[in-house]
Coordinates of C-alpha atoms in Angstrom, one line a residue:
X18 CA -85.5 65.1 -7.5
X19 CA -86.1 64.3 -3.8
X20 CA -83.4 64.8 -1.2
X21 CA -83.1 63.9 2.5
X22 CA -81.4 66.2 4.9
X23 CA -79.8 64.8 8.1
X24 CA -79.5 67.5 10.7
X25 CA -79.3 68.2 14.4
X26 CA -80.3 71.2 16.5
X27 CA -80.5 72.7 19.9
X28 CA -84.2 73.5 20.4
X29 CA -83.9 76.1 23.1
X30 CA -84.4 79.2 20.9
X31 CA -87.2 77.7 18.8
X32 CA -91.0 77.2 19.1
X33 CA -90.6 73.6 18.0
X34 CA -89.9 72.0 14.6
X35 CA -93.0 73.0 12.7
X36 CA -93.5 76.4 11.0
X37 CA -96.0 78.6 12.9
X38 CA -97.2 82.1 13.1
X39 CA -96.2 82.9 16.7
X40 CA -92.5 82.2 16.7
X41 CA -89.3 81.0 15.0
X42 CA -89.2 77.3 14.2
X43 CA -86.5 75.0 13.1
X44 CA -88.4 74.2 9.9
X45 CA -88.8 77.8 8.8
X46 CA -85.1 78.5 9.6
X47 CA -84.0 75.6 7.5
X48 CA -86.3 76.5 4.7
X49 CA -84.9 80.1 4.7
X50 CA -81.3 78.9 4.5
X51 CA -82.1 76.5 1.6
X52 CA -84.1 79.1 -0.2
X53 CA -81.2 81.6 0.1
X54 CA -78.6 79.1 -1.0
X55 CA -80.5 77.7 -4.0
X56 CA -82.2 80.9 -5.1
X57 CA -85.7 79.3 -5.2
X58 CA -88.4 78.7 -2.6
X59 CA -87.7 75.4 -0.7
X60 CA -90.2 73.7 1.6
X61 CA -89.2 70.8 3.8
X62 CA -91.0 67.9 5.5
X63 CA -89.6 66.6 8.8
X64 CA -89.7 63.1 10.2
X65 CA -91.7 64.4 13.1
X66 CA -92.6 67.5 15.1
X67 CA -90.5 68.2 18.1
X68 CA -92.1 70.6 20.7
X69 CA -90.7 74.0 21.7
X70 CA -87.4 73.6 23.5
X71 CA -86.9 70.0 22.5
X72 CA -83.5 69.1 20.9
X73 CA -82.5 66.7 18.1
X74 CA -79.2 64.8 17.8
X75 CA -80.6 63.3 14.6
X76 CA -83.5 64.7 12.6
X77 CA -84.4 64.1 9.0
X78 CA -86.3 66.2 6.5
X79 CA -87.0 65.9 2.7
X80 CA -87.4 68.5 0.0
X81 CA -87.8 68.4 -3.8
X82 CA -86.0 70.3 -6.5
X83 CA -86.2 70.1 -10.4
X84 CA -82.5 69.7 -11.0
X85 CA -79.7 67.7 -9.3
X86 CA -77.8 69.5 -6.5
X87 CA -74.0 69.8 -6.3
X88 CA -73.6 67.6 -3.2
X89 CA -70.0 68.6 -2.3
X90 CA -68.4 69.3 1.0
X91 CA -68.2 73.0 -0.1
X92 CA -72.0 73.1 -0.8
X93 CA -72.8 71.7 2.6
X94 CA -70.4 74.0 4.3
X95 CA -72.0 77.0 2.6
X96 CA -75.4 75.9 3.9
X97 CA -74.1 75.5 7.5
X98 CA -72.6 79.0 7.3
X99 CA -76.0 80.4 6.5
X100 CA -77.7 78.5 9.3
X101 CA -77.4 79.7 13.0
X102 CA -75.0 78.0 15.3
X103 CA -77.7 75.9 16.9
X104 CA -78.7 74.1 13.7
X105 CA -76.2 71.8 11.8
X106 CA -76.7 69.9 8.5
X107 CA -74.6 66.7 8.5
X108 CA -75.5 65.5 5.0
X109 CA -77.9 65.7 2.1
X110 CA -78.5 62.7 -0.2
X111 CA -80.7 61.9 -3.1
X112 CA -83.3 59.3 -2.2
X113 CA -86.0 57.3 -4.2
X114 CA -88.8 59.5 -5.4
X115 CA -91.4 58.0 -3.1
X116 CA -89.2 58.2 0.0
X117 CA -90.9 60.4 2.7
X118 CA -89.1 61.8 5.8
X119 CA -92.2 61.2 7.9
X120 CA -94.2 58.4 6.5
X121 CA -91.3 56.2 5.5
X122 CA -89.8 56.3 9.0
X123 CA -90.2 53.0 10.8
X124 CA -88.9 54.1 14.3
X125 CA -88.0 57.0 16.5
X126 CA -85.6 56.8 19.5
X127 CA -85.8 59.5 22.2
X128 CA -83.7 60.1 25.3
X129 CA -84.5 62.3 28.3
X130 CA -81.6 63.6 30.5
X131 CA -81.8 64.4 34.2
X132 CA -78.9 65.8 36.2
X133 CA -78.8 66.2 40.0
X134 CA -76.1 68.9 40.0
X135 CA -76.3 72.3 38.4
X136 CA -73.9 72.9 35.5
X137 CA -73.0 76.1 33.8
X138 CA -72.6 74.0 30.5
X139 CA -75.9 72.0 30.7
X140 CA -78.3 74.9 31.2
X141 CA -81.2 74.3 28.8
X142 CA -79.9 70.9 27.9
X143 CA -80.9 68.7 30.8
X144 CA -83.5 68.8 33.6
X145 CA -81.8 69.9 36.8
X146 CA -83.6 67.8 39.4
X147 CA -82.1 67.5 42.8
X148 CA -84.1 64.7 44.6
X149 CA -82.6 61.2 44.4
X150 CA -84.7 58.9 42.2
X151 CA -85.1 55.2 42.6
X152 CA -84.0 53.9 39.2
X153 CA -84.9 50.3 40.0
X154 CA -88.5 51.2 40.6
X155 CA -88.6 53.3 37.4
X156 CA -87.2 50.5 35.4
X157 CA -89.9 48.2 36.8
X158 CA -92.4 50.8 35.5
X159 CA -90.8 50.5 32.1
X160 CA -91.5 46.7 32.1
X161 CA -95.1 47.5 32.7
X162 CA -95.1 50.1 29.9
X163 CA -93.7 47.6 27.5
X164 CA -96.7 45.3 28.0
X165 CA -99.1 47.9 26.5
X166 CA -99.7 49.5 23.2
X167 CA -102.4 52.1 23.9
X168 CA -100.9 55.3 25.4
X169 CA -103.8 57.7 25.3
X170 CA -103.2 58.6 29.0
X171 CA -99.8 60.1 28.0
X172 CA -101.0 62.1 24.9
X173 CA -101.9 65.7 25.0
X174 CA -105.7 66.1 25.1
X175 CA -105.7 68.0 21.7
X176 CA -103.7 65.3 20.0
X177 CA -105.2 65.0 16.5
X178 CA -104.7 61.3 15.7
X179 CA -106.9 58.4 14.6
X180 CA -105.6 56.1 17.3
X181 CA -103.3 56.0 20.3
X182 CA -101.5 52.8 19.6
X183 CA -97.6 52.7 19.5
X184 CA -95.3 49.7 19.3
X185 CA -92.5 50.1 21.8
X186 CA -89.2 48.5 21.0
X187 CA -87.6 49.4 24.4
X188 CA -87.9 51.6 27.4
X189 CA -85.4 51.9 30.3
X190 CA -83.5 54.2 32.5
X191 CA -79.7 54.2 32.9
X192 CA -76.9 56.3 34.3
X193 CA -75.0 57.9 31.4
X194 CA -72.4 59.0 34.0
X195 CA -72.3 59.6 37.8
X196 CA -74.6 62.6 37.5
X197 CA -76.8 62.0 34.4
X198 CA -79.8 59.8 34.6
X199 CA -81.2 59.0 31.1
X200 CA -84.5 57.6 29.9
X201 CA -84.3 55.7 26.6
X202 CA -87.4 54.9 24.6
X203 CA -87.9 53.7 21.0
X204 CA -91.1 53.1 19.1
X205 CA -92.6 53.0 15.7
X206 CA -94.4 56.3 16.5
X207 CA -95.0 58.7 19.4
X208 CA -98.0 60.7 20.4
X209 CA -97.9 64.5 21.0
X210 CA -96.3 65.0 24.4
X211 CA -96.1 61.3 25.1
X212 CA -92.4 61.0 26.1
X213 CA -92.4 64.0 28.4
X214 CA -95.6 62.8 30.2
X215 CA -94.2 59.3 30.7
X216 CA -91.1 60.9 32.2
X217 CA -93.1 63.2 34.4
X218 CA -95.1 60.3 35.7
X219 CA -92.1 58.1 36.2
X220 CA -90.4 60.8 38.3
X221 CA -93.3 60.5 40.7
X222 CA -92.7 56.7 40.8
X223 CA -89.0 57.4 41.4
X224 CA -89.9 59.5 44.4
X225 CA -92.4 56.9 45.9
X226 CA -95.3 59.2 45.1
X227 CA -96.9 56.7 42.8
X228 CA -97.1 52.9 43.0
X229 CA -96.4 50.5 40.2
X230 CA -100.0 49.2 40.5
X231 CA -101.3 52.8 40.1
X232 CA -99.0 53.4 37.1
X233 CA -100.6 50.4 35.3
X234 CA -104.1 51.7 36.2
X235 CA -103.1 55.1 34.6
X236 CA -102.2 53.3 31.4
X237 CA -105.5 51.4 31.3
X238 CA -107.6 54.5 32.1
X239 CA -106.8 56.0 28.7
X240 CA -107.3 59.4 30.2
X241 CA -104.6 62.2 30.2
X242 CA -106.1 63.7 33.3
X243 CA -104.9 60.8 35.5
X244 CA -101.2 60.9 34.4
X245 CA -98.5 63.1 35.9
X246 CA -97.3 66.4 34.7
X247 CA -95.2 66.5 31.6
X248 CA -91.5 66.9 32.3
X249 CA -89.9 70.1 30.9
X250 CA -88.9 70.1 27.3
X251 CA -85.2 71.0 27.8
X252 CA -84.2 67.4 28.8
X253 CA -85.7 65.7 25.7
X254 CA -83.7 64.7 22.6
X255 CA -84.7 63.0 19.4
X256 CA -81.6 60.8 18.9
X257 CA -82.3 58.5 16.0
X258 CA -84.9 58.0 13.2
X259 CA -85.0 54.6 11.5
X260 CA -85.8 54.0 7.8
X261 CA -86.1 50.9 5.5
X262 CA -83.0 49.5 3.9
X263 CA -83.4 51.3 0.5
X264 CA -83.3 54.7 2.2
X265 CA -80.5 53.7 4.6
X266 CA -78.4 52.6 1.6
X267 CA -78.9 56.0 0.0
X268 CA -77.3 57.6 3.0
X269 CA -74.3 55.4 2.6
X270 CA -73.5 56.9 -0.8
X271 CA -73.7 60.7 -0.3
X272 CA -71.1 63.0 1.1
X273 CA -71.4 64.1 4.7
X274 CA -70.3 67.3 6.5
X275 CA -69.7 67.8 10.2
X276 CA -68.7 71.4 9.9

């Protein structure tokens, strides 16, 4: 049987989502908890790979087991007790056999948070950036971004992909509150390092260090070397993963846990 997990995590302590040899990952931590609770080796596949230090308000992963699981609130609570405080499982549901956390996903929505004032409670959770940014000009850059589909200029040079095309649904900046400036972007897929590089380049626009004409030239160049520096990981959040109706319906049937 195949199950989807909906979870969230603070990425500060992890070397990204994917299991790797040189550090602790969210994936390996989740697999260890499931293996301990179920008494058999469990391997999970995530909807996408977040970089080291990136957070997720909503992430999905799937795993397979030979027998049905006891999907009760007590079962979910016991898993959350095994996991560290910075990873939380919200629900586990049975899904169709061919449902795939990564390949069945039809959209991903990210946010990037910037605060101007230092906060004892936001350390590691936002980019603390003091200069005042021109949000109108940055939103004008978003309108240019939405006219394009090839984002090779914003992908890491070592990105192992067959193409650099992404279909953007929206991209804009807004003030979440008086102090927090948030970048919103949703697409069918994202390239490795894409959102952070777009943010870093738009910060230059917001400081009048880069013109809108030059921004479009950067997109058309399809060359990572001409774009700005990637913004730090700590301000980036995966906030929503979209799936087709049959998978969404499955999530409406299973129990959920917030504890």
